[in-house]
Each structure stands twice: as structure tokens, then as C-alpha cells.
Tab-separated table of C-alpha atoms in Angstrom:
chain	number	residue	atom	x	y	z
A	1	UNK	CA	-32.406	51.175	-20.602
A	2	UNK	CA	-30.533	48.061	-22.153
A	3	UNK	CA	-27.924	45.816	-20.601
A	4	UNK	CA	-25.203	48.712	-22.111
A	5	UNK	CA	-24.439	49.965	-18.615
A	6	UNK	CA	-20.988	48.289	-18.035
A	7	UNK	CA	-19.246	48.948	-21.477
A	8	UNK	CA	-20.861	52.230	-21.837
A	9	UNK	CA	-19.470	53.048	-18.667
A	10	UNK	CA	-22.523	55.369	-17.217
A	11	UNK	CA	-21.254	59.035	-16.166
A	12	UNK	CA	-22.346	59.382	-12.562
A	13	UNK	CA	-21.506	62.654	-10.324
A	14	UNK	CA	-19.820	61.521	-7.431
A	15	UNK	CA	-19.612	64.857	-5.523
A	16	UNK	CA	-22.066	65.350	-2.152
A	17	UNK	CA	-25.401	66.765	-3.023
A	18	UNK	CA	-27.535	68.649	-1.128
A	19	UNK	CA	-29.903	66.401	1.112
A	20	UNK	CA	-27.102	63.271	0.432
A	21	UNK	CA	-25.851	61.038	3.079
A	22	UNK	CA	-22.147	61.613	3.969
A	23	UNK	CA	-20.196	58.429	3.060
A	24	UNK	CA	-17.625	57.541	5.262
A	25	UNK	CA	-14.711	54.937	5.659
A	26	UNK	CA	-13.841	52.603	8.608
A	27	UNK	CA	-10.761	50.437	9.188
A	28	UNK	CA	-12.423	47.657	11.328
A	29	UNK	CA	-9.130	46.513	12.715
A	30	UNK	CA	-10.300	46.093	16.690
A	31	UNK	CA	-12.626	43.510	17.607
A	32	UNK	CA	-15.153	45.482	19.093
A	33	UNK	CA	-15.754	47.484	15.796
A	34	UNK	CA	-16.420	44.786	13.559
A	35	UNK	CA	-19.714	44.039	15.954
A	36	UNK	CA	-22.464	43.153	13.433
A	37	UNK	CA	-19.966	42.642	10.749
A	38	UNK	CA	-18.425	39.611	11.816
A	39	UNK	CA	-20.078	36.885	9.207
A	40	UNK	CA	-18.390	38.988	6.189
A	41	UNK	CA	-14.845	37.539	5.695
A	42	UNK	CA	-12.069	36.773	3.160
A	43	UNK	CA	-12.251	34.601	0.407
A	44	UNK	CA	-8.971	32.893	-0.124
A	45	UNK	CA	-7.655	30.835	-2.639
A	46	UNK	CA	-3.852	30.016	-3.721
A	47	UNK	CA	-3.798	32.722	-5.892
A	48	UNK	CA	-5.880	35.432	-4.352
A	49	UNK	CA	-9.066	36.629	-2.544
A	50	UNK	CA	-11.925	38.482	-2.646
A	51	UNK	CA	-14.965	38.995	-0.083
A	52	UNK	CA	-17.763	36.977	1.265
A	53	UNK	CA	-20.716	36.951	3.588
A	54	UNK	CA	-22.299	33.896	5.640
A	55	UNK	CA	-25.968	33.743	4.525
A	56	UNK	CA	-26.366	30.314	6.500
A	57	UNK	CA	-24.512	28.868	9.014
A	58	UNK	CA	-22.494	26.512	6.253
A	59	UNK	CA	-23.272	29.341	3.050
A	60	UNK	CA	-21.397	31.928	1.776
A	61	UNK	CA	-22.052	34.272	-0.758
A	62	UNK	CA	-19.663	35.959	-2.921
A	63	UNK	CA	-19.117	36.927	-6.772
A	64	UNK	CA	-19.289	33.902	-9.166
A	65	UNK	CA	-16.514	35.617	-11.214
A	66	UNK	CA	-14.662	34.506	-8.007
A	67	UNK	CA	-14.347	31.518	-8.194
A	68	UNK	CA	-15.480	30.528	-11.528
A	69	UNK	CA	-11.650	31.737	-12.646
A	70	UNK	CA	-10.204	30.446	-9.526
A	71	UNK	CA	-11.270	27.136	-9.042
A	72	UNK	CA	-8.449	25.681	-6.317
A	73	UNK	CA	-8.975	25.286	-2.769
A	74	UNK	CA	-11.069	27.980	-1.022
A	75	UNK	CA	-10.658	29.250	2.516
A	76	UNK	CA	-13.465	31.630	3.928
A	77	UNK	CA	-11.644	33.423	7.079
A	78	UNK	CA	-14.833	35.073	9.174
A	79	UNK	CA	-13.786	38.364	10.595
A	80	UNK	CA	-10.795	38.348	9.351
A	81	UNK	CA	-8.310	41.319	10.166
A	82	UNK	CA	-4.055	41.476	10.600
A	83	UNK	CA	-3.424	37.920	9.935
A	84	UNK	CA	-6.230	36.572	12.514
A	85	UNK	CA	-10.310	35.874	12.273
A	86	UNK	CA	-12.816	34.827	14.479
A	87	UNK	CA	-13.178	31.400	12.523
A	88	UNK	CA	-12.160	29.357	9.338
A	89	UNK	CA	-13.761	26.873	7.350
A	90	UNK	CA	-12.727	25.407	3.947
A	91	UNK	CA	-15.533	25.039	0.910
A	92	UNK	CA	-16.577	21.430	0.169
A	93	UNK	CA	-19.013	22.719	-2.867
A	94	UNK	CA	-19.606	25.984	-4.860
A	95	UNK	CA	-23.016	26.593	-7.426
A	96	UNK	CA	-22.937	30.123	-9.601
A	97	UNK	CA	-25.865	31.664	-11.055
A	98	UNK	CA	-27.634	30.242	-14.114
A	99	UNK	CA	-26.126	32.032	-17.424
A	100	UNK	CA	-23.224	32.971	-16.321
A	101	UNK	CA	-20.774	30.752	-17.732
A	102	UNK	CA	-22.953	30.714	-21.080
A	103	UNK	CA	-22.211	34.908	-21.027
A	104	UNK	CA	-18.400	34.234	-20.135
A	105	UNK	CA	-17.875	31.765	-23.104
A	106	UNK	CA	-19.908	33.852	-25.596
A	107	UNK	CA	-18.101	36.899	-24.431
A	108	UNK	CA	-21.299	38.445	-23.899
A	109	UNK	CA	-20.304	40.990	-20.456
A	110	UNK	CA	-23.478	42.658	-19.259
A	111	UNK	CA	-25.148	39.020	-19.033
A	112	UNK	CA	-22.274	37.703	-17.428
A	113	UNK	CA	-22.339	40.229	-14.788
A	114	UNK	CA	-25.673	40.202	-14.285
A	115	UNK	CA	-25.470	36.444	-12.936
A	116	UNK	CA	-22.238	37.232	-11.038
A	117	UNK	CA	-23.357	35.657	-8.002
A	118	UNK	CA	-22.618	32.023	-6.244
A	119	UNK	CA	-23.035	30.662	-2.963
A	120	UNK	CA	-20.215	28.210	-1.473
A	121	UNK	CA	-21.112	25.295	1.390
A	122	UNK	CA	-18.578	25.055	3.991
A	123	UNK	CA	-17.411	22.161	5.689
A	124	UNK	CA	-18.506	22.581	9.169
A	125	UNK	CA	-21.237	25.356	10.048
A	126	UNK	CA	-20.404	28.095	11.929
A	127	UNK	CA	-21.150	28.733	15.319
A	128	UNK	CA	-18.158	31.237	16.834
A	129	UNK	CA	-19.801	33.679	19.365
A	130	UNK	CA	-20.437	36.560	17.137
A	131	UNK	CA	-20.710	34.675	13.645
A	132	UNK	CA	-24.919	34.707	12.808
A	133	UNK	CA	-25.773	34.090	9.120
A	134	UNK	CA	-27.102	37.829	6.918
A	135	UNK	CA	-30.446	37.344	5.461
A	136	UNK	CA	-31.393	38.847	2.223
A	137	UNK	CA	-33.892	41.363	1.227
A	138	UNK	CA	-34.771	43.083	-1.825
A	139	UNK	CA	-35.735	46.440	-0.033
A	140	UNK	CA	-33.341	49.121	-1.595
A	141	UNK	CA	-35.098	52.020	-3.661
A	142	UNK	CA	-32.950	54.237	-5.675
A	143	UNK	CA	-31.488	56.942	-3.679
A	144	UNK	CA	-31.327	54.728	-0.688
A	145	UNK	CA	-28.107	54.700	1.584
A	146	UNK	CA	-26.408	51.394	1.519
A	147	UNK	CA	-23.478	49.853	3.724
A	148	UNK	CA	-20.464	47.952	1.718
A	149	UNK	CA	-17.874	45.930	3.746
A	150	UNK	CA	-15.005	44.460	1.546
A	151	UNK	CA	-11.351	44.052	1.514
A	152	UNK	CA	-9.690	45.292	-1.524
A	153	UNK	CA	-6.028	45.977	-2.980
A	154	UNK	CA	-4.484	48.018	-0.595
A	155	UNK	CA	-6.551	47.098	3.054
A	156	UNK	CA	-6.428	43.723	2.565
A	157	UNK	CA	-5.558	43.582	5.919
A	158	UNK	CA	-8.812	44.210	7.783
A	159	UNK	CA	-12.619	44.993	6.544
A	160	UNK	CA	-13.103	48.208	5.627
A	161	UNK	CA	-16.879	49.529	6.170
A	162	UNK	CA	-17.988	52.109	3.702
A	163	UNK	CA	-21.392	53.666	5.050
A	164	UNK	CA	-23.428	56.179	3.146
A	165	UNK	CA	-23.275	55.118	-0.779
A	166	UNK	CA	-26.020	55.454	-2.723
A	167	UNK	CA	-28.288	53.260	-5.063
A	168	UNK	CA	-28.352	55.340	-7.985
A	169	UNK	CA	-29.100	53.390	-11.363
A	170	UNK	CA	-31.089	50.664	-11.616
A	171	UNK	CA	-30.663	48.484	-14.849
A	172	UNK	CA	-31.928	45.283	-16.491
A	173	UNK	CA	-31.239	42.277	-14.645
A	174	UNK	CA	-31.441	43.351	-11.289
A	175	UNK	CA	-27.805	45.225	-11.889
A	176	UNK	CA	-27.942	48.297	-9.811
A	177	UNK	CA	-24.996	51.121	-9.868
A	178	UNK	CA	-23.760	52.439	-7.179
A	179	UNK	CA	-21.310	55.213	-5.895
A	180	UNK	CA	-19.538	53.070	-3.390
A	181	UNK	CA	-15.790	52.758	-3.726
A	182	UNK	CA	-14.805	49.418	-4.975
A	183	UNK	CA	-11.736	48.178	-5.869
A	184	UNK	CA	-10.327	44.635	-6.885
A	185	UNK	CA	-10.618	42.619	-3.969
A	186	UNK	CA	-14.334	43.943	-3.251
A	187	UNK	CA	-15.884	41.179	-5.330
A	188	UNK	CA	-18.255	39.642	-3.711
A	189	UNK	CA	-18.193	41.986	-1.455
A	190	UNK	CA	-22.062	42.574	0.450
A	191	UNK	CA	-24.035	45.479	-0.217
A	192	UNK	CA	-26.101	46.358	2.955
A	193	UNK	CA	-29.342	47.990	3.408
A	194	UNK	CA	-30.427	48.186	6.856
A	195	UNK	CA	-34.333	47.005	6.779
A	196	UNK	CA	-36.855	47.498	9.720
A	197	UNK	CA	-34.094	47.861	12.064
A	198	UNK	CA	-32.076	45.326	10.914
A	199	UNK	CA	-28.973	45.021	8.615
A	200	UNK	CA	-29.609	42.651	5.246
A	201	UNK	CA	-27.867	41.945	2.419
A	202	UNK	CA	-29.275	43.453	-0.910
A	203	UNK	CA	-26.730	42.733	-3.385
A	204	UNK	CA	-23.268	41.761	-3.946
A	205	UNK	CA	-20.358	43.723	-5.630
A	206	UNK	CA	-19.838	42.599	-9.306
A	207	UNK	CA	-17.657	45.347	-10.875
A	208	UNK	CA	-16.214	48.641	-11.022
A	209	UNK	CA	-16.212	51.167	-14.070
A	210	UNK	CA	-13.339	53.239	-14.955
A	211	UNK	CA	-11.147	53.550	-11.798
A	212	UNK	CA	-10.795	55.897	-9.732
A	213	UNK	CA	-11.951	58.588	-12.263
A	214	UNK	CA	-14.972	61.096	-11.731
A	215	UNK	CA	-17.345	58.964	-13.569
A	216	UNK	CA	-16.760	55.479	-11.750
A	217	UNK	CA	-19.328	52.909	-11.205
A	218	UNK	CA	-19.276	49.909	-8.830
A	219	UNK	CA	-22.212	47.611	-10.379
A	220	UNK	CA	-23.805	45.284	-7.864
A	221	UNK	CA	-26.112	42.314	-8.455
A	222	UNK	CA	-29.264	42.146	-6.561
A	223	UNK	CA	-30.121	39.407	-4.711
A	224	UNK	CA	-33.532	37.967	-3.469
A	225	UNK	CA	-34.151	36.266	-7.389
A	226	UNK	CA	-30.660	34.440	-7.343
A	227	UNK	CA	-30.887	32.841	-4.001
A	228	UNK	CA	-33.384	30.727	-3.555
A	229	UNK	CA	-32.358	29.266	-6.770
A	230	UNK	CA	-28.756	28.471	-5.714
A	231	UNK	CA	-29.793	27.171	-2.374
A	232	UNK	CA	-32.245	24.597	-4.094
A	233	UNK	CA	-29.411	23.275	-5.650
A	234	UNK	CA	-26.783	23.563	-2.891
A	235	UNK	CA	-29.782	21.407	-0.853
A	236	UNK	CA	-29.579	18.912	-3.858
A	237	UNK	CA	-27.082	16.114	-5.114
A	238	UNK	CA	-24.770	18.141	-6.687
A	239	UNK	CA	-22.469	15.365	-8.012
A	240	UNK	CA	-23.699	16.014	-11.695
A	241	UNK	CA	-22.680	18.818	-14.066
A	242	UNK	CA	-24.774	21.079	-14.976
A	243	UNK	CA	-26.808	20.693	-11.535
A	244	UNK	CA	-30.847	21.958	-11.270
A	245	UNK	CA	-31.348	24.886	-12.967
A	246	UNK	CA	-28.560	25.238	-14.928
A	247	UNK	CA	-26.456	26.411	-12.263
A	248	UNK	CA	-22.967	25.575	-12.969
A	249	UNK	CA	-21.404	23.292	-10.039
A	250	UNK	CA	-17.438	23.547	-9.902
A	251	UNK	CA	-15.268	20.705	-7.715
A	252	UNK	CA	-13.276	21.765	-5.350
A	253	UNK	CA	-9.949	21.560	-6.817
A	254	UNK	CA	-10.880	22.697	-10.119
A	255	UNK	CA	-9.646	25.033	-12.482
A	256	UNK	CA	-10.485	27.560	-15.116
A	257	UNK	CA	-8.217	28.865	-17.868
A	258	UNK	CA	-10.016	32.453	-17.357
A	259	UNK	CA	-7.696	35.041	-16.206
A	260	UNK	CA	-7.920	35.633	-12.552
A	261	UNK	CA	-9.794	39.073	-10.981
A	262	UNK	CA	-8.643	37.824	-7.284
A	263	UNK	CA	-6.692	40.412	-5.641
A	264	UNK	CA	-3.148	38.779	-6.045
A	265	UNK	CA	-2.070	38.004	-2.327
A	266	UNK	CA	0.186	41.010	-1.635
A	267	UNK	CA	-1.272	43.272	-4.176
């Protein structure tokens, strides 16, 4: 199947099937229920937010839609919930995914979104009691029950854990759709899969696909390809544009005339 998934806009069934996995929704608004969930945080900017995920003590992960179209001053709030988190650190330097500014300018969607994915170094690592870096694994099959935590438009206000969602499309790319329900704000968000007894990140929230009608789609990038690539160059001198591997490097303090898919702060 060809990289048609996003504008076709793929008709999934969301109802429960026989044999699926319940999904269910939790408001972690008490510290003792984000346990194991408090490395994903908020994303902020001047303008708006979306979600993120510590990978390494100084390295986030989030959508490169993100902040390729809002390149001010980032904040990444760890644990965030009711106007508090467990720790804050600004970003000193942000890398996205080979081809994805190429896509943007060309107007070419499915490749964008299939590089939707950059990783953003902090200024200070992060060593809060409770605040250990997600690793990343590419073990999801289809059918496979994932976790999503994100804060979207409407509960902003704490993480909201969505348990149960199912892989259920795999496409070109390493775009996989999912049933989970995303809304703006859940960029970036981290898709979980919970691997030999332990919770990893598979992929990261891209975009969603008509709404909050039957057939909605939240399309996800995997993961374990994109990685290793951005970390080489986060490891390298980044002060040149276009740094190693064609990943696009944007300064702190930078902007792009894009329009802006941050959840607007009070929307």
C-alpha cells in the first residue's frame, strides 16, 4: 500500500471486537498515578504546546511538526499536571528527521509525516527522583495493545493515559495507524508498548484523520530507524545548517512562517 494513507483518510472500525483489549482513559492528576509516566511532559513554547518524552537524561522526543512551525523558546515541563511538574528544563538545540522539511516545502504530506519526528537537548540533564529516560524499541506487531500519554485541547491540564489502542495499519515509512484518541496537543505525544516487562517507546503521535468521526485515524511514526540518526547528530557540532545527515538543525529562537499545529495555550 502507497504513502496515500493520510489524504485518503483510511476507514477503520473503531467499535470493540470480540477478543479486543478494552481501551480506557486516565486523568493522571495525583502524583502517585503518574508512577512510570513521569519523563513524558509538556512541550511549551510562547504560542502553544504539545507532548514530549525524555529518551536521555538531556533528550526529548517529540513531533518535528512541533517545533519546526514553532521555532521560539521551548520549555519541556516533566510531569507536568495543574500548573506544577516534577522538573523544568529549557532546550538549548533541536534536530528533526531527514526529509522532512524537503516534504513540507514541496507540499508533499505523507513524506512529511513520515519524518515527523525530532529530538530536543536540554540544558541541564535530568535527575528529579522519579524522572529516568524511555528507551525505544521497535517491538509492536499489528494488533498489539499500545499505551499513549499526551495532553491535548481540552486536558491540557494533566497527562491523560489512554491504555488499550491498537496497532492496526501498518504503512510505508514506518507510519503505523492506530485507534488511539488523539487530538491537537497529542503531537509528539509517545506511543507505548510494554516489551519483556518493561514499558518502551515505539512511536510518536504524528496526526489525526478526520476528527472525531467513526473512521478516525491517529498516524504515528515509528521509531528505532529515526533515532540513532538524530542522536548522531545531537552528539555532533551542530553549529552548521543542514547538520549530518541532512537533519535539519533549528536555533533556539527561531522562527518559521508555517502555520502553527501547537495547541494554542487555553485552547
Amino acid at each position: 500500500m502507497g504513502l496515500r494513507y493520510i489524504s485518503l483518510a483510511i476507514v477503520l472500525c473503531l467499535t470493540a471486537t470480540s477478543g479486543a483489549v478494552a481501551q480506557t482513559k486516565d486523568r493522571l492528576d495525583r502524583r502517585d498515578k503518574l508512577l512510570g509516566f513521569e519523563s513524558v511532559g509538556l512541550l511549551q513554547s510562547a504560542t502553544g504546546s504539545c507532548t514530549a518524552a525524555l529518551i536521555t537524561r538531556d533528550v526529548i522526543l517529540t513531533a518535528a511538526h512541533c517545533v519546526y512551525e514553532q521555532g521560539e523558546e521551548f520549555t519541556f515541563r516533566a510531569g507536568y499536571r495543574d500548573g506544577t511538574e516534577i522538573a523544568a528544563r529549557a532546550a538549548v538545540d533541536v534536530v528533526i528527521a531527514p526529509g522532512y522539511t524537503a516534504a513540507r516545502k514541496a507540499g508533499d504530506r505523507p513524506s512529511a509525516i513520515k519524518n515527523d519526528v525530532a529530538l530536543i537537548r536540554l540544558d541541564s540533564p535530568m535527575f528529579e527522583v522519579g524522572i529516568n529516560p524511555y528507551e525505544i524499541t521497535s517491538q509492536a506487531r499489528k494488533g498489539s495493545a499500545l499505551t499513549v500519554a499526551s495532553y491535548g485541547r481540552g486536558r491540557m491540564g494533566a497527562l491523560t493515559l489512554e491504555r488499550g489502542c491498537i496497532l492496526q495499519k501498518r504503512y510505508r515509512g514506518d507510519v503505523v495507524g492506530l485507534d488511539c484518541d488523539a487530538t491537537f496537543g497529542s503531537s509528539g505525544a509517545p506511543v507505548f508498548v510494554h516489551d519483556q516487562g518493561r514499558t518502551r517507546i515505539f512511536a510518536v503521535v504524528a496526526v489525526r484523520v478526520n476528527g472525531d468521526r467513526a473512521d478516525a485515524e491517529t498516524g504515528a511514526v515509528e521509531l528505532s530507524k529515526h533515532v540513532p540518526a538524530l542522536m548522531n547528530t545531537l552528539r555532533n557540532n551542530r553549529a552548521a545548517a543542514p547538520a549530518i545527515g541532512g537533519a535539519k538543525r533549528i536555533k533556539v529562537g527561531q522562527r518559521s512562517t508555517s502555520a502553527a499545529r501547537f495547541t494554542k495555550p487555553g485552547g
